[in-house]
Tab-separated table of C-alpha atoms in Angstrom:
chain	number	residue	atom	x	y	z
G	199	MET	CA	59.215	-6.623	-96.821
G	200	LYS	CA	57.374	-4.200	-94.523
G	201	ARG	CA	54.245	-6.280	-94.747
G	202	LEU	CA	55.985	-9.151	-93.049
G	203	TRP	CA	57.168	-6.794	-90.355
G	204	TYR	CA	53.589	-5.691	-89.669
G	205	GLN	CA	52.631	-9.326	-89.467
G	206	ALA	CA	54.619	-9.737	-86.274
G	207	GLU	CA	53.990	-6.312	-84.788
G	208	ALA	CA	51.823	-7.624	-81.971
G	209	ALA	CA	53.873	-10.734	-81.316
G	210	GLY	CA	54.821	-10.931	-77.678
G	211	ILE	CA	52.129	-8.916	-75.987
G	212	VAL	CA	50.814	-10.798	-73.139
G	213	PHE	CA	49.960	-11.665	-69.458
G	214	PRO	CA	47.444	-9.654	-67.691
G	215	VAL	CA	46.530	-10.864	-64.237
G	216	SER	CA	44.277	-10.532	-61.175
G	217	LYS	CA	43.515	-11.313	-57.544
G	218	THR	CA	40.457	-11.527	-55.165
G	219	THR	CA	38.159	-12.203	-52.199
G	220	THR	CA	35.530	-14.664	-51.245
G	221	GLY	CA	33.594	-15.729	-48.643
G	222	THR	CA	34.419	-18.845	-43.761
G	223	ALA	CA	35.066	-16.305	-41.397
G	224	HIS	CA	38.602	-15.195	-40.818
G	225	PRO	CA	39.567	-12.711	-38.165
G	226	SER	CA	40.126	-9.187	-39.344
G	227	THR	CA	43.679	-8.200	-40.150
G	228	PRO	CA	45.174	-4.775	-40.717
G	229	ALA	CA	44.751	-3.642	-44.270
G	230	ALA	CA	47.848	-3.173	-46.320
G	231	THR	CA	46.106	-0.797	-48.656
G	232	GLY	CA	44.175	1.503	-46.417
G	233	SER	CA	43.455	2.472	-42.839
G	234	GLY	CA	41.566	0.272	-40.458
G	235	PRO	CA	40.963	-3.452	-40.417
G	236	VAL	CA	39.963	-5.491	-43.396
G	237	PRO	CA	36.491	-6.945	-42.889
G	238	ALA	CA	36.303	-10.646	-42.199
G	239	ILE	CA	36.727	-12.696	-45.349
G	240	ARG	CA	34.459	-15.709	-45.820
G	241	HIS	CA	35.922	-18.643	-47.691
G	242	GLY	CA	32.678	-20.366	-48.668
G	243	ALA	CA	32.957	-20.006	-52.465
G	244	VAL	CA	34.983	-22.779	-54.048
G	245	LEU	CA	36.203	-22.886	-57.631
G	246	GLY	CA	35.842	-26.420	-58.971
G	247	PRO	CA	37.659	-27.964	-61.944
G	248	LEU	CA	34.995	-26.828	-64.430
G	249	GLY	CA	35.049	-23.305	-63.002
G	250	LEU	CA	38.849	-23.204	-63.213
G	251	PHE	CA	38.713	-24.356	-66.828
G	252	THR	CA	36.186	-21.602	-67.559
G	253	VAL	CA	38.185	-18.731	-66.094
G	254	LEU	CA	41.355	-20.021	-67.765
G	255	LEU	CA	39.448	-20.053	-71.051
G	256	GLY	CA	38.543	-16.425	-70.418
G	257	GLY	CA	42.166	-15.670	-69.619
G	258	ALA	CA	43.385	-17.308	-72.827
G	259	LEU	CA	41.076	-15.493	-75.266
G	260	PRO	CA	42.639	-11.995	-75.063
G	261	LEU	CA	46.166	-13.421	-75.194
G	262	ILE	CA	45.344	-15.515	-78.256
G	263	ASP	CA	43.897	-12.431	-79.941
G	264	PHE	CA	47.166	-10.548	-79.541
G	265	PHE	CA	48.826	-13.196	-81.689
G	266	ILE	CA	46.101	-14.468	-83.981
G	267	VAL	CA	45.924	-11.134	-85.801
G	268	ASN	CA	49.637	-11.078	-86.668
G	269	VAL	CA	49.497	-13.308	-89.699
G	270	ALA	CA	46.231	-11.734	-90.879
G	271	LEU	CA	47.595	-8.187	-91.236
G	272	PRO	CA	48.838	-8.560	-94.836
G	273	ALA	CA	45.444	-9.964	-95.877
G	274	ILE	CA	43.685	-7.098	-94.071
G	275	ASP	CA	45.915	-4.624	-95.891
G	276	SER	CA	45.108	-6.209	-99.239
G	277	ASP	CA	41.355	-6.453	-98.637
G	278	LEU	CA	40.712	-3.110	-96.931
G	279	ALA	CA	43.581	-1.034	-98.396
G	280	ALA	CA	44.525	-0.196	-94.816
G	281	GLY	CA	48.102	1.051	-95.225
G	282	PRO	CA	50.958	0.762	-92.705
G	283	ALA	CA	49.763	3.356	-90.151
G	284	VAL	CA	46.214	1.944	-89.967
G	285	LEU	CA	47.577	-1.594	-89.696
G	286	GLU	CA	49.611	-0.433	-86.740
G	287	LEU	CA	46.416	0.944	-85.184
G	288	VAL	CA	44.702	-2.426	-85.615
G	289	VAL	CA	47.390	-3.731	-83.266
G	290	ALA	CA	47.965	-0.655	-81.084
G	291	GLY	CA	44.280	0.190	-80.596
G	292	TYR	CA	43.691	-3.167	-78.940
G	293	GLY	CA	46.820	-3.010	-76.805
G	294	VAL	CA	46.423	0.575	-75.603
G	295	ALA	CA	42.739	0.194	-74.656
G	296	TYR	CA	43.623	-3.041	-72.907
G	297	ALA	CA	46.443	-1.523	-70.847
G	298	VAL	CA	44.577	1.680	-69.981
G	299	LEU	CA	41.476	-0.027	-68.586
G	300	LEU	CA	42.943	-3.005	-66.724
G	301	VAL	CA	43.078	-1.297	-63.327
G	302	VAL	CA	39.554	0.048	-63.800
G	303	GLY	CA	38.387	-3.462	-64.683
G	304	GLY	CA	39.912	-4.800	-61.488
G	305	ARG	CA	38.271	-2.064	-59.389
G	306	LEU	CA	34.859	-2.682	-60.987
G	307	GLY	CA	35.180	-6.401	-60.306
G	308	ASP	CA	36.013	-5.751	-56.651
G	309	THR	CA	32.943	-3.550	-56.360
G	310	ALA	CA	30.251	-5.063	-58.585
G	311	GLY	CA	31.295	-8.712	-58.423
G	312	ARG	CA	34.016	-10.515	-60.313
G	313	ARG	CA	31.753	-13.159	-61.841
G	314	ARG	CA	29.399	-10.462	-63.080
G	315	LEU	CA	32.244	-8.482	-64.676
G	316	PHE	CA	33.701	-11.675	-66.123
G	317	LEU	CA	30.371	-12.413	-67.828
G	318	ILE	CA	29.962	-8.844	-69.059
G	319	GLY	CA	33.542	-8.700	-70.324
G	320	MET	CA	33.311	-12.068	-72.070
G	321	ALA	CA	29.998	-11.188	-73.742
G	322	ALA	CA	31.435	-7.850	-74.871
G	323	PHE	CA	34.541	-9.619	-76.162
G	324	GLY	CA	32.370	-11.894	-78.277
G	325	LEU	CA	30.311	-9.014	-79.676
G	326	THR	CA	33.378	-6.914	-80.493
G	327	SER	CA	35.062	-9.943	-82.096
G	328	LEU	CA	31.976	-10.278	-84.297
G	329	ALA	CA	32.248	-6.570	-85.136
G	330	CYS	CA	35.906	-7.050	-86.094
G	331	GLY	CA	35.044	-9.999	-88.309
G	332	LEU	CA	32.269	-8.082	-90.092
G	333	ALA	CA	34.093	-4.730	-90.356
G	334	PRO	CA	33.411	-3.186	-93.797
G	335	GLY	CA	36.415	-0.850	-93.725
G	336	ALA	CA	39.807	-0.325	-92.118
G	337	TRP	CA	38.739	2.398	-89.678
G	338	THR	CA	35.699	0.399	-88.605
G	339	LEU	CA	38.073	-2.449	-87.819
G	340	VAL	CA	40.291	-0.125	-85.765
G	341	GLY	CA	37.281	1.035	-83.735
G	342	ALA	CA	36.134	-2.541	-83.169
G	343	ARG	CA	39.644	-3.525	-82.046
G	344	VAL	CA	39.708	-0.687	-79.505
G	345	ALA	CA	36.368	-1.892	-78.157
G	346	GLN	CA	37.677	-5.465	-78.095
G	347	GLY	CA	40.668	-4.364	-76.006
G	348	ALA	CA	38.332	-2.598	-73.572
G	349	ALA	CA	36.222	-5.758	-73.252
G	350	ALA	CA	39.353	-7.802	-72.562
G	351	ALA	CA	40.297	-5.347	-69.796
G	352	LEU	CA	36.945	-5.980	-68.102
G	353	MET	CA	37.328	-9.765	-68.303
G	354	LEU	CA	41.010	-10.359	-67.596
G	355	PRO	CA	41.388	-8.883	-64.086
G	356	GLN	CA	38.629	-11.198	-62.859
G	357	VAL	CA	40.513	-14.378	-63.780
G	358	LEU	CA	43.268	-14.440	-61.163
G	359	ALA	CA	41.024	-12.461	-58.815
G	360	THR	CA	38.546	-15.344	-58.847
G	361	ILE	CA	41.326	-17.900	-58.426
G	362	GLN	CA	42.722	-15.983	-55.447
G	363	ALA	CA	39.280	-15.630	-53.905
G	364	THR	CA	38.154	-19.230	-54.217
G	365	THR	CA	41.298	-21.310	-53.655
G	366	GLN	CA	43.877	-21.671	-50.917
G	367	GLY	CA	47.238	-23.287	-50.287
G	368	ALA	CA	48.342	-25.996	-52.711
G	369	ARG	CA	45.168	-25.689	-54.809
G	370	ARG	CA	45.855	-21.997	-55.347
G	371	ALA	CA	49.490	-22.638	-56.293
G	372	ARG	CA	48.453	-25.290	-58.818
G	373	ALA	CA	45.733	-23.065	-60.258
G	374	MET	CA	48.132	-20.151	-60.696
G	375	SER	CA	50.670	-22.437	-62.331
G	376	LEU	CA	47.976	-23.558	-64.755
G	377	TYR	CA	47.256	-19.906	-65.470
G	378	GLY	CA	50.910	-19.306	-66.324
G	379	ALA	CA	50.964	-22.396	-68.512
G	380	THR	CA	47.787	-21.269	-70.258
G	381	ALA	CA	49.329	-17.881	-70.979
G	382	GLY	CA	52.414	-19.421	-72.561
G	383	LEU	CA	50.410	-21.827	-74.686
G	384	SER	CA	47.966	-19.097	-75.746
G	385	MET	CA	50.720	-17.093	-77.409
G	386	VAL	CA	51.936	-19.921	-79.613
G	387	LEU	CA	48.424	-21.260	-80.243
G	388	GLY	CA	47.310	-17.819	-81.390
G	389	GLN	CA	50.084	-17.545	-83.968
G	390	ILE	CA	49.582	-21.088	-85.285
G	391	LEU	CA	45.793	-20.816	-85.313
G	392	GLY	CA	45.946	-17.508	-87.157
G	393	GLY	CA	48.107	-18.993	-89.881
G	394	VAL	CA	45.864	-22.051	-90.240
G	395	LEU	CA	42.651	-20.002	-90.421
G	396	VAL	CA	43.981	-17.507	-92.962
G	397	ALA	CA	45.377	-20.320	-95.116
G	398	ALA	CA	42.157	-22.357	-94.839
G	399	ASP	CA	39.992	-19.400	-95.968
G	400	VAL	CA	36.936	-20.936	-94.259
G	401	ALA	CA	33.820	-20.282	-96.359
G	402	GLY	CA	35.710	-17.552	-98.164
G	403	SER	CA	36.060	-15.549	-94.936
G	404	GLY	CA	39.831	-15.029	-95.289
G	405	TRP	CA	41.265	-12.893	-92.484
G	406	ARG	CA	37.833	-12.382	-90.916
G	407	SER	CA	37.857	-15.923	-89.526
G	408	VAL	CA	40.597	-15.013	-87.022
G	409	PHE	CA	38.027	-12.836	-85.243
G	410	LEU	CA	34.851	-14.808	-85.941
G	411	VAL	CA	36.354	-17.934	-84.363
G	412	ASN	CA	36.006	-16.210	-80.970
G	413	VAL	CA	32.206	-16.115	-81.129
G	414	PRO	CA	31.391	-19.814	-80.534
G	415	VAL	CA	34.152	-20.014	-77.913
G	416	VAL	CA	32.613	-17.056	-76.058
G	417	VAL	CA	29.150	-18.654	-76.169
G	418	LEU	CA	30.591	-21.821	-74.606
G	419	GLY	CA	32.446	-19.765	-71.988
G	420	LEU	CA	29.310	-17.846	-70.995
G	421	VAL	CA	27.305	-21.055	-70.529
G	422	LEU	CA	30.050	-22.597	-68.401
G	423	ALA	CA	30.591	-19.421	-66.356
G	424	VAL	CA	26.917	-19.201	-65.410
G	425	ARG	CA	27.051	-22.785	-64.161
G	426	ALA	CA	30.514	-23.119	-62.622
G	427	VAL	CA	32.081	-19.777	-61.601
G	428	PRO	CA	31.157	-18.514	-58.109
G	429	GLU	CA	30.562	-14.838	-57.378
G	430	THR	CA	33.099	-12.951	-55.243
G	431	ARG	CA	33.596	-9.287	-54.473
G	432	SER	CA	35.321	-6.930	-52.061
G	433	GLU	CA	33.531	-6.496	-48.762
G	434	ARG	CA	34.716	-2.887	-48.679
G	435	PRO	CA	33.673	-1.638	-52.109
G	436	ALA	CA	35.216	1.601	-53.309
G	437	SER	CA	33.977	4.072	-55.862
G	438	VAL	CA	35.853	4.578	-59.122
G	439	ASP	CA	38.587	7.214	-58.863
G	440	VAL	CA	37.683	9.377	-61.874
G	441	PRO	CA	40.664	11.818	-61.724
G	442	GLY	CA	43.094	8.941	-61.204
G	443	THR	CA	41.541	6.956	-64.041
G	444	LEU	CA	41.791	9.888	-66.472
G	445	LEU	CA	45.383	10.686	-65.517
G	446	LEU	CA	46.438	7.036	-65.776
G	447	ALA	CA	44.797	6.835	-69.197
G	448	LEU	CA	46.618	9.995	-70.309
G	449	ALA	CA	49.971	8.667	-69.050
G	450	LEU	CA	49.633	5.279	-70.734
G	451	VAL	CA	48.262	6.613	-74.024
G	452	SER	CA	50.967	9.288	-74.224
G	453	LEU	CA	53.619	6.552	-73.832
G	454	LEU	CA	52.230	3.552	-75.689
G	455	LEU	CA	50.561	5.204	-78.681
G	456	PRO	CA	53.659	6.988	-80.042
G	457	LEU	CA	55.850	3.952	-79.350
G	458	THR	CA	53.563	1.670	-81.337
G	459	GLU	CA	52.653	4.155	-84.094
G	460	GLY	CA	55.917	6.087	-84.393
G	461	ARG	CA	57.793	3.830	-86.795
G	462	ALA	CA	54.844	3.348	-89.158
G	463	THR	CA	54.183	7.102	-89.376
G	464	GLY	CA	57.839	8.184	-89.631
G	465	TRP	CA	58.029	9.681	-86.127
G	466	PRO	CA	56.115	12.918	-86.806
G	467	LEU	CA	56.065	15.818	-84.343
G	468	TRP	CA	52.994	14.582	-82.482
G	469	THR	CA	54.798	11.389	-81.401
G	470	TRP	CA	57.597	13.378	-79.720
G	471	MET	CA	55.118	15.778	-78.146
G	472	SER	CA	53.160	12.829	-76.786
G	473	LEU	CA	56.279	11.252	-75.299
G	474	GLY	CA	57.060	14.630	-73.731
G	475	VAL	CA	53.644	14.635	-72.048
G	476	PHE	CA	54.197	11.214	-70.466
G	477	PRO	CA	56.461	12.154	-67.495
G	478	PHE	CA	54.183	15.043	-66.524
G	479	ALA	CA	51.056	12.896	-66.762
G	480	ALA	CA	52.725	10.148	-64.718
G	481	ALA	CA	53.817	12.647	-62.043
G	482	ALA	CA	50.313	14.156	-61.925
G	483	PHE	CA	48.835	10.665	-61.502
G	484	CYS	CA	51.165	9.859	-58.588
G	485	PHE	CA	50.352	13.202	-56.927
G	486	ALA	CA	46.606	12.682	-57.348
G	487	GLU	CA	46.759	9.163	-55.901
G	488	HIS	CA	48.752	10.267	-52.825
G	489	ARG	CA	46.386	13.173	-52.294
G	490	ALA	CA	43.309	10.933	-52.528
G	491	ASP	CA	44.894	8.532	-50.039
G	492	ARG	CA	45.637	11.360	-47.572
G	493	LEU	CA	42.067	12.618	-47.813
G	494	GLY	CA	40.643	9.199	-47.029
G	495	ARG	CA	39.246	8.631	-50.504
G	496	SER	CA	39.675	5.527	-52.659
G	497	PRO	CA	42.574	6.039	-55.091
G	498	LEU	CA	42.641	3.926	-58.224
G	499	VAL	CA	46.077	2.586	-57.249
G	500	PRO	CA	46.394	2.847	-53.444
G	501	PRO	CA	49.969	4.007	-52.670
G	502	SER	CA	50.019	1.690	-49.664
G	503	LEU	CA	49.545	-1.233	-52.068
G	504	LEU	CA	52.880	-0.413	-53.707
G	505	ARG	CA	54.534	-0.440	-50.292
G	506	LEU	CA	54.064	-4.204	-50.166
G	507	ARG	CA	57.591	-5.517	-50.655
G	508	SER	CA	56.577	-8.620	-52.595
G	509	LEU	CA	54.436	-6.669	-55.061
G	510	ARG	CA	56.957	-3.850	-55.477
G	511	ARG	CA	59.950	-6.125	-56.060
G	512	GLY	CA	57.947	-8.380	-58.328
G	513	LEU	CA	56.870	-5.416	-60.462
G	514	VAL	CA	60.488	-4.270	-60.771
G	515	MET	CA	61.402	-7.732	-62.049
G	516	VAL	CA	58.469	-8.184	-64.395
G	517	VAL	CA	59.408	-5.055	-66.385
G	518	PRO	CA	62.736	-6.319	-67.863
G	519	PHE	CA	61.305	-9.835	-68.150
G	520	SER	CA	58.322	-8.630	-70.183
G	521	ILE	CA	60.333	-6.229	-72.342
G	522	GLY	CA	62.756	-9.013	-73.262
G	523	PHE	CA	60.034	-11.602	-73.769
G	524	SER	CA	57.836	-9.513	-76.062
G	525	GLY	CA	60.839	-8.172	-77.961
G	526	PHE	CA	62.059	-11.713	-78.569
G	527	MET	CA	58.653	-12.905	-79.787
G	528	PHE	CA	58.363	-9.985	-82.194
G	529	VAL	CA	61.890	-10.265	-83.570
G	530	ILE	CA	61.906	-14.041	-83.946
G	531	ALA	CA	58.573	-13.888	-85.802
G	532	VAL	CA	59.935	-11.316	-88.265
G	533	ALA	CA	63.280	-13.118	-88.668
G	534	LEU	CA	61.731	-16.511	-89.340
G	535	GLN	CA	59.326	-15.176	-91.932
G	536	GLN	CA	61.507	-12.490	-93.520
G	537	GLY	CA	64.975	-13.976	-93.156
G	538	LEU	CA	64.217	-17.699	-93.440
G	539	ARG	CA	61.220	-17.278	-95.738
G	540	MET	CA	58.975	-19.455	-93.577
G	541	GLY	CA	55.225	-19.309	-93.852
G	542	PRO	CA	53.142	-18.213	-90.839
G	543	VAL	CA	52.280	-21.786	-89.801
G	544	ALA	CA	55.907	-22.920	-89.961
G	545	ALA	CA	57.014	-19.832	-88.020
G	546	GLY	CA	54.469	-20.648	-85.343
G	547	LEU	CA	55.544	-24.275	-85.161
G	548	ALA	CA	59.130	-23.125	-84.615
G	549	LEU	CA	57.982	-21.848	-81.222
G	550	ALA	CA	56.119	-25.044	-80.307
G	551	PRO	CA	59.084	-26.409	-78.258
G	552	MET	CA	58.934	-23.222	-76.207
G	553	ALA	CA	55.247	-23.750	-75.464
G	554	VAL	CA	55.734	-27.395	-74.462
G	555	ALA	CA	58.677	-26.575	-72.184
G	556	PHE	CA	56.851	-23.569	-70.707
G	557	PHE	CA	53.839	-25.742	-69.905
G	558	ALA	CA	55.955	-28.447	-68.251
G	559	ALA	CA	57.895	-25.929	-66.153
G	560	SER	CA	54.687	-24.200	-65.055
G	561	LEU	CA	53.238	-27.464	-63.781
G	562	ALA	CA	56.459	-28.309	-61.911
G	563	GLY	CA	56.672	-24.814	-60.391
G	564	PRO	CA	54.625	-25.287	-57.184
G	565	ARG	CA	56.611	-28.363	-56.108
G	566	LEU	CA	59.933	-26.676	-56.874
G	567	VAL	CA	58.947	-23.500	-55.028
G	568	GLY	CA	58.042	-25.578	-51.966
G	569	ARG	CA	61.564	-26.990	-51.946
G	570	PHE	CA	63.748	-24.148	-53.237
G	571	GLY	CA	61.645	-21.012	-52.693
G	572	SER	CA	62.234	-17.950	-54.842
G	573	ARG	CA	65.528	-19.341	-56.143
G	574	VAL	CA	63.367	-21.114	-58.715
G	575	ILE	CA	63.039	-17.708	-60.411
G	576	THR	CA	66.814	-17.287	-60.429
G	577	ALA	CA	67.273	-20.755	-61.918
G	578	GLY	CA	64.654	-19.908	-64.526
G	579	GLY	CA	66.561	-16.774	-65.477
G	580	VAL	CA	69.771	-18.757	-65.899
G	581	LEU	CA	68.016	-21.350	-68.064
G	582	GLN	CA	66.389	-18.667	-70.182
G	583	GLY	CA	69.777	-17.059	-70.693
G	584	VAL	CA	71.263	-20.395	-71.778
G	585	GLY	CA	68.385	-20.847	-74.218
G	586	VAL	CA	68.839	-17.400	-75.756
G	587	ALA	CA	72.600	-18.061	-76.029
G	588	LEU	CA	71.907	-21.356	-77.847
G	589	ILE	CA	69.616	-19.544	-80.285
G	590	LEU	CA	72.339	-16.935	-80.800
G	591	LEU	CA	74.924	-19.656	-81.533
G	592	ALA	CA	72.543	-21.338	-83.978
G	593	VAL	CA	72.007	-18.033	-85.777
G	594	GLN	CA	75.706	-17.168	-85.947
G	595	LEU	CA	77.202	-20.600	-86.592
G	596	GLY	CA	74.365	-22.311	-88.424
G	597	ARG	CA	74.265	-23.026	-92.114
G	598	PRO	CA	72.724	-20.488	-94.507
G	599	ASP	CA	69.375	-22.273	-94.598
G	600	LEU	CA	69.000	-22.346	-90.820
G	601	GLY	CA	65.937	-24.435	-89.978
G	602	LEU	CA	63.673	-25.544	-87.166
G	603	ALA	CA	65.944	-28.363	-86.006
G	604	GLU	CA	68.824	-25.975	-85.287
G	605	LEU	CA	66.589	-23.553	-83.389
G	606	ALA	CA	64.632	-26.119	-81.379
G	607	PRO	CA	67.146	-26.748	-78.515
G	608	GLY	CA	67.560	-23.069	-77.675
G	609	VAL	CA	63.846	-22.342	-78.044
G	610	ALA	CA	62.972	-25.237	-75.717
G	611	VAL	CA	65.514	-24.271	-73.026
G	612	ALA	CA	64.388	-20.632	-73.153
G	613	GLY	CA	60.762	-21.746	-72.747
G	614	LEU	CA	61.722	-23.907	-69.776
G	615	GLY	CA	63.346	-20.917	-68.090
G	616	GLN	CA	60.401	-18.628	-68.809
G	617	GLY	CA	58.005	-21.214	-67.403
G	618	LEU	CA	59.951	-21.298	-64.138
G	619	GLN	CA	59.836	-17.509	-63.850
G	620	LEU	CA	56.486	-16.099	-64.891
G	621	PRO	CA	54.006	-18.229	-62.880
G	622	VAL	CA	56.170	-17.920	-59.762
G	623	LEU	CA	56.450	-14.148	-60.266
G	624	ILE	CA	52.673	-13.891	-60.546
G	625	ARG	CA	52.261	-15.884	-57.338
G	626	LEU	CA	54.871	-13.753	-55.572
G	627	MET	CA	53.411	-10.394	-56.591
G	628	LEU	CA	49.914	-11.274	-55.423
G	629	SER	CA	50.904	-13.238	-52.306
G	630	ASP	CA	50.612	-10.335	-49.817
G	631	VAL	CA	47.845	-8.312	-51.476
G	632	PRO	CA	44.828	-8.365	-49.131
G	633	ALA	CA	41.810	-10.181	-50.542
G	634	ASP	CA	39.859	-6.958	-50.136
G	635	ARG	CA	42.098	-5.341	-52.785
G	636	ALA	CA	42.637	-8.382	-54.986
G	637	GLY	CA	41.171	-6.920	-58.168
G	638	VAL	CA	43.127	-3.697	-57.786
G	639	GLY	CA	46.379	-5.561	-57.114
G	640	SER	CA	45.983	-7.796	-60.124
G	641	GLY	CA	44.971	-4.845	-62.293
G	642	VAL	CA	48.101	-2.928	-61.284
G	643	MET	CA	50.286	-5.924	-62.052
G	644	SER	CA	48.572	-6.523	-65.381
G	645	THR	CA	48.909	-2.881	-66.408
G	646	ILE	CA	52.632	-2.745	-65.638
G	647	GLN	CA	53.198	-6.038	-67.422
G	648	GLN	CA	51.084	-5.116	-70.443
G	649	SER	CA	52.825	-1.754	-70.793
G	650	ALA	CA	56.263	-3.406	-70.557
G	651	LEU	CA	55.279	-5.933	-73.221
G	652	ALA	CA	54.247	-3.109	-75.548
G	653	VAL	CA	57.490	-1.246	-74.841
G	654	GLY	CA	59.469	-4.421	-75.632
G	655	VAL	CA	57.870	-4.754	-79.064
G	656	ALA	CA	58.465	-1.064	-79.794
G	657	THR	CA	62.079	-0.857	-78.590
G	658	LEU	CA	63.671	-4.212	-79.453
G	659	GLY	CA	61.520	-4.440	-82.567
G	660	SER	CA	62.632	-1.005	-83.726
G	661	LEU	CA	66.262	-1.868	-83.008
G	662	PHE	CA	66.024	-5.019	-85.105
G	663	LEU	CA	64.224	-3.369	-88.021
G	664	THR	CA	66.650	-0.464	-88.004
G	665	LEU	CA	69.645	-2.803	-88.216
G	666	VAL	CA	68.273	-5.149	-90.908
G	667	PRO	CA	68.960	-2.906	-93.945
G	668	SER	CA	72.627	-2.387	-93.059
G	669	MET	CA	73.515	-5.657	-91.289
G	670	GLY	CA	71.147	-8.241	-92.727
G	671	THR	CA	68.610	-10.356	-90.871
G	672	ARG	CA	71.061	-12.724	-89.148
G	673	ASP	CA	73.374	-10.080	-87.702
G	674	ALA	CA	70.471	-7.829	-86.711
G	675	LEU	CA	68.878	-10.795	-84.926
G	676	ALA	CA	72.174	-11.544	-83.175
G	677	VAL	CA	72.480	-7.994	-81.844
G	678	THR	CA	68.892	-8.036	-80.612
G	679	LEU	CA	69.425	-11.386	-78.887
G	680	LEU	CA	72.454	-9.928	-77.097
G	681	VAL	CA	70.289	-7.095	-75.782
G	682	GLN	CA	67.737	-9.613	-74.601
G	683	LEU	CA	70.484	-11.563	-72.846
G	684	GLY	CA	71.260	-8.399	-70.896
G	685	LEU	CA	67.612	-8.093	-69.837
G	686	VAL	CA	67.534	-11.762	-68.805
G	687	ALA	CA	70.682	-11.257	-66.719
G	688	LEU	CA	69.111	-8.201	-65.056
G	689	THR	CA	65.992	-10.201	-64.159
G	690	ALA	CA	68.072	-13.019	-62.681
G	691	LEU	CA	70.139	-10.587	-60.592
G	692	LEU	CA	67.025	-8.837	-59.289
G	693	SER	CA	65.590	-12.186	-58.237
G	694	LEU	CA	68.424	-12.548	-55.724
G	695	ARG	CA	66.799	-9.736	-53.699
G	696	LEU	CA	63.575	-11.680	-53.238
G	697	PRO	CA	62.818	-13.366	-49.905
G	698	ARG	CA	63.944	-17.000	-50.079
G	699	VAL	CA	60.725	-18.404	-48.601
G	700	MET	CA	57.472	-17.795	-50.447
G	701	GLY	CA	54.017	-18.030	-48.946
């Protein structure tokens, strides 16, 4: 039974993001993230359709890889004799490295050029995917997954940063909606593709194909990026904040590693000690960043950036949204496979209505925001709540052999609500971040979101798995869905504090 739980351990981790500069002269405006005026921003670089497709491809790869590995974990365990704790590290190593380095990736893109970092990150992602696919042992695979997460952190912050730098107005809104739609589709595609590849056993590769499939996609992405993605960077480059980077890494590792490894290792002493370190590391990071700002240095996360109302309120909302979303994806994956005895492909297809509805809502988002403003997010929260309630009713009132048809209405409505929330939230959070700090702003948002997604898997997933032995799969799923309903309600209520009109 535990094997099937490990299968879904990573389900629901998702949505890093980014923002940027480019190059027609605009008058200088006061910086929101530092003293003095922001240098004139030139809007000469334009991202065409092929360039947009390329950066969205780069944005999809890391999200797919969170999900594609889920269904391969039992095969990895069988082939490499990995064991539960090492299997957890195959998942956690990727996620922790990813979360820790996102802000650094955004800063490096601002400084060295976002196209350059996108190319470096994508090439590294391909090489580390190859290393994962060829790993001779379990610990080699863990190391390759950590490196793969680091490569993703270099690539991901450049995606929305490039979109922000090279588009304006309606084109930017449409591009960001496409990004949100791509993220939603990537999650379901990853789970379905993983099941298909493992079942197909291409050339006897078994689980290795879920990593090797990235290599030709990366080669295509590199060719397209060289041709179609323009270079952008900050016109006020800042050096990397080494103390801030180390303290942020310590804070995130001390929180995320024990949460993801604790259950598999039986919550040993080191997990509690690590969690005890987290508040002190977080406080030290905040102190160091304020001190660097006062001294006129370049903090990793400029405190003035967090004073932007749109970014701050958006971050507060994205935390419960992401915790509930990732927890739902994890729990539903386990319940479908363990409780309903579905195979990995069937379990993935059960979420297909969510992906279709998410995609449709993301495309409709810009037009709806133009008419109704931020209340679109509130409406999305209500719809998501209705969808979760329909799933809950299907679980509680459905026949013993509950199937895809009974789940489909609730899954579709929930996906519609999520699609109205996430792309609009992304647009809102980055709307007031100066172009000169686009990479940093998107890195901050991605880090908060990624960390919340990991916390959702650890907390709601642990709740569900703890309740299963005593309550059974259906009742444990019902309790977890009720908790998620509470998080959805909190997100909807917080959205009422947002400014009605969005830029």
